[in-house]
CSV table of C-alpha atoms in Angstrom, one decimal:
chain,number,residue,atom,x,y,z
V,1,MET,CA,77.7,111.4,126.8
V,2,THR,CA,74.3,112.9,125.9
V,3,THR,CA,74.1,115.7,123.4
V,4,THR,CA,71.3,118.1,124.5
V,5,VAL,CA,69.8,120.6,122.0
V,6,ASN,CA,67.2,123.3,122.7
V,7,GLY,CA,64.8,123.6,119.8
V,8,LEU,CA,64.8,122.7,116.1
V,9,ASP,CA,67.4,125.2,115.0
V,10,GLU,CA,70.0,123.6,117.3
V,11,LEU,CA,68.9,120.2,116.1
V,12,LYS,CA,69.6,121.3,112.5
V,13,GLY,CA,73.1,122.3,113.6
V,14,LEU,CA,73.9,118.7,114.3
V,15,VAL,CA,73.6,117.5,110.6
V,16,GLY,CA,76.7,115.5,109.7
V,17,LYS,CA,77.8,115.1,113.3
V,18,ASP,CA,78.7,111.9,115.1
V,19,LEU,CA,76.8,111.6,118.3
V,20,GLY,CA,79.2,109.1,119.8
V,21,VAL,CA,78.2,105.9,121.5
V,22,SER,CA,75.8,105.0,124.2
V,23,GLU,CA,76.5,103.1,127.4
V,24,TRP,CA,76.7,99.3,127.1
V,25,LEU,CA,73.5,97.3,127.7
V,26,GLU,CA,73.6,93.5,128.5
V,27,VAL,CA,71.1,91.4,126.6
V,28,THR,CA,69.8,88.9,129.1
V,29,GLN,CA,67.8,85.7,128.6
V,30,GLU,CA,65.0,87.2,130.6
V,31,ARG,CA,64.8,90.2,128.2
V,32,VAL,CA,64.8,87.7,125.2
V,33,ASN,CA,62.1,85.6,126.8
V,34,THR,CA,59.9,88.7,127.6
V,35,PHE,CA,60.3,89.8,124.0
V,36,ALA,CA,59.3,86.3,122.8
V,37,ASP,CA,56.2,86.4,125.0
V,38,ALA,CA,55.3,89.9,123.7
V,39,THR,CA,55.6,88.9,120.0
V,40,GLY,CA,54.7,85.3,120.1
V,41,ASP,CA,58.1,84.4,118.5
V,42,HIS,CA,59.3,81.5,120.7
V,43,GLN,CA,61.7,80.0,118.2
V,44,TRP,CA,64.2,77.7,120.0
V,45,ILE,CA,67.2,79.6,118.9
V,46,HIS,CA,66.0,82.4,121.2
V,47,VAL,CA,64.3,80.8,124.1
V,48,ASP,CA,65.8,77.3,124.6
V,49,PRO,CA,69.3,77.8,125.9
V,50,GLU,CA,70.1,74.0,126.0
V,51,ARG,CA,69.0,73.4,122.5
V,52,ALA,CA,70.6,76.6,121.2
V,53,LYS,CA,74.0,75.5,122.6
V,54,ALA,CA,74.0,72.9,119.8
V,55,GLY,CA,72.7,75.3,117.2
V,56,PRO,CA,74.5,77.4,114.6
V,57,PHE,CA,75.6,80.1,117.1
V,58,GLY,CA,76.5,78.0,120.1
V,59,ALA,CA,74.2,79.9,122.4
V,60,PRO,CA,70.7,81.5,122.4
V,61,ILE,CA,70.5,84.7,120.4
V,62,ALA,CA,68.3,87.8,120.7
V,63,HIS,CA,65.6,88.4,118.1
V,64,GLY,CA,66.7,90.8,115.4
V,65,TYR,CA,63.7,93.0,116.2
V,66,LEU,CA,64.5,93.0,119.9
V,67,THR,CA,68.0,94.3,119.0
V,68,LEU,CA,66.4,96.9,116.8
V,69,SER,CA,63.9,97.9,119.5
V,70,LEU,CA,66.7,98.4,122.0
V,71,VAL,CA,68.0,101.4,120.0
V,72,ILE,CA,65.2,103.4,121.6
V,73,PRO,CA,66.6,103.5,125.2
V,74,LEU,CA,70.2,103.5,123.8
V,75,PHE,CA,69.4,106.5,121.6
V,76,GLY,CA,68.2,108.4,124.7
V,77,ASP,CA,71.8,108.1,126.0
V,78,LEU,CA,72.9,110.0,122.9
V,79,LEU,CA,70.5,112.8,122.1
V,80,LYS,CA,67.9,114.8,124.0
V,81,VAL,CA,65.9,117.5,122.1
V,82,GLU,CA,64.3,120.0,124.5
V,83,GLY,CA,61.9,122.8,123.5
V,84,ILE,CA,59.6,120.7,121.5
V,85,LYS,CA,56.1,119.3,122.2
V,86,MET,CA,57.0,115.7,121.2
V,87,GLY,CA,59.2,113.5,119.1
V,88,VAL,CA,58.0,110.3,117.4
V,89,ASN,CA,59.5,107.4,115.6
V,90,TYR,CA,58.5,108.0,111.9
V,91,GLY,CA,60.0,104.8,110.5
V,92,LEU,CA,63.0,103.1,109.0
V,93,GLU,CA,64.6,103.4,105.6
V,94,LYS,CA,67.0,100.5,105.8
V,95,VAL,CA,67.7,97.8,108.4
V,96,ARG,CA,70.2,94.9,108.3
V,97,PHE,CA,71.3,92.4,111.0
V,98,PRO,CA,74.9,91.5,110.1
V,99,SER,CA,75.7,89.5,113.2
V,100,PRO,CA,73.5,87.9,115.9
V,101,VAL,CA,73.6,89.1,119.5
V,102,LYS,CA,74.2,86.1,121.8
V,103,VAL,CA,72.4,86.1,125.2
V,104,GLY,CA,74.8,87.7,127.7
V,105,ALA,CA,76.5,90.0,125.2
V,106,LYS,CA,76.6,93.7,125.7
V,107,ILE,CA,75.5,96.1,123.0
V,108,ARG,CA,75.7,99.8,122.5
V,109,LEU,CA,74.5,102.3,119.9
V,110,ALA,CA,76.6,104.6,117.7
V,111,ALA,CA,74.7,107.3,115.8
V,112,THR,CA,75.2,110.0,113.2
V,113,VAL,CA,72.8,112.8,112.2
V,114,VAL,CA,72.2,112.5,108.5
V,115,SER,CA,69.6,115.2,107.9
V,116,VAL,CA,67.1,117.5,109.5
V,117,GLU,CA,64.4,118.8,107.2
V,118,ASP,CA,61.4,121.1,107.8
V,119,VAL,CA,57.9,119.4,107.7
V,120,PRO,CA,54.6,120.9,108.6
V,121,GLY,CA,54.6,121.5,112.4
V,122,GLY,CA,58.3,120.6,113.0
V,123,THR,CA,61.2,118.7,111.5
V,124,GLN,CA,62.0,115.2,110.2
V,125,SER,CA,65.4,113.9,111.2
V,126,THR,CA,67.3,111.0,109.7
V,127,PHE,CA,70.0,109.1,111.7
V,128,ASP,CA,72.4,106.3,110.8
V,129,PHE,CA,72.5,103.8,113.7
V,130,THR,CA,75.0,101.0,114.3
V,131,VAL,CA,74.4,98.6,117.1
V,132,GLN,CA,77.8,97.4,118.2
V,133,ILE,CA,78.5,94.1,120.1
V,134,ASP,CA,81.2,94.2,122.8
V,135,GLY,CA,84.2,92.3,121.5
V,136,SER,CA,83.0,91.9,117.9
V,137,ASP,CA,84.1,93.7,114.8
V,138,LYS,CA,80.8,93.0,113.1
V,139,PRO,CA,77.7,95.0,114.1
V,140,ALA,CA,74.5,93.5,115.3
V,141,CYS,CA,72.4,95.9,113.4
V,142,VAL,CA,72.7,98.9,111.0
V,143,ALA,CA,69.7,101.0,110.3
V,144,ARG,CA,68.7,104.4,108.9
V,145,THR,CA,66.0,105.7,111.1
V,146,VAL,CA,63.6,108.6,110.7
V,147,TYR,CA,62.1,110.7,113.6
V,148,ARG,CA,59.7,113.6,113.6
V,149,GLN,CA,59.9,116.5,116.1
V,150,TYR,CA,56.9,118.7,116.6
V,151,VAL,CA,56.7,122.2,118.1
């Protein structure tokens, strides 16, 4: 369920709140191959399903950075900020990939609002993200992310 806020004051009111979880998203071999083409990272563990079956994970896996990049559409399921000119990804403070995402697995995003601070022209918001894997106790990715919202 998407939380919608109107303006920066309402965004500030979310500090400390859990935004819930996004919808599930299946990580397909086609998505992994497209990411490999975009980044030039064609390591066999990602793009060679037959060879990957005999590898350490028993199947091809998504690139860690692909998993991280998928937080963008998943986060859109969780939070919408209206009444601003734009929001931008400002960076990351910490990222870890505790467990690989096998091709065919479904992932979703859980998020918590850590802080919202004033900066010139808007706010800087920090979120804790956890990318969960369907059927796994161990997350695919944990990250502290920073966004800026401008008015």
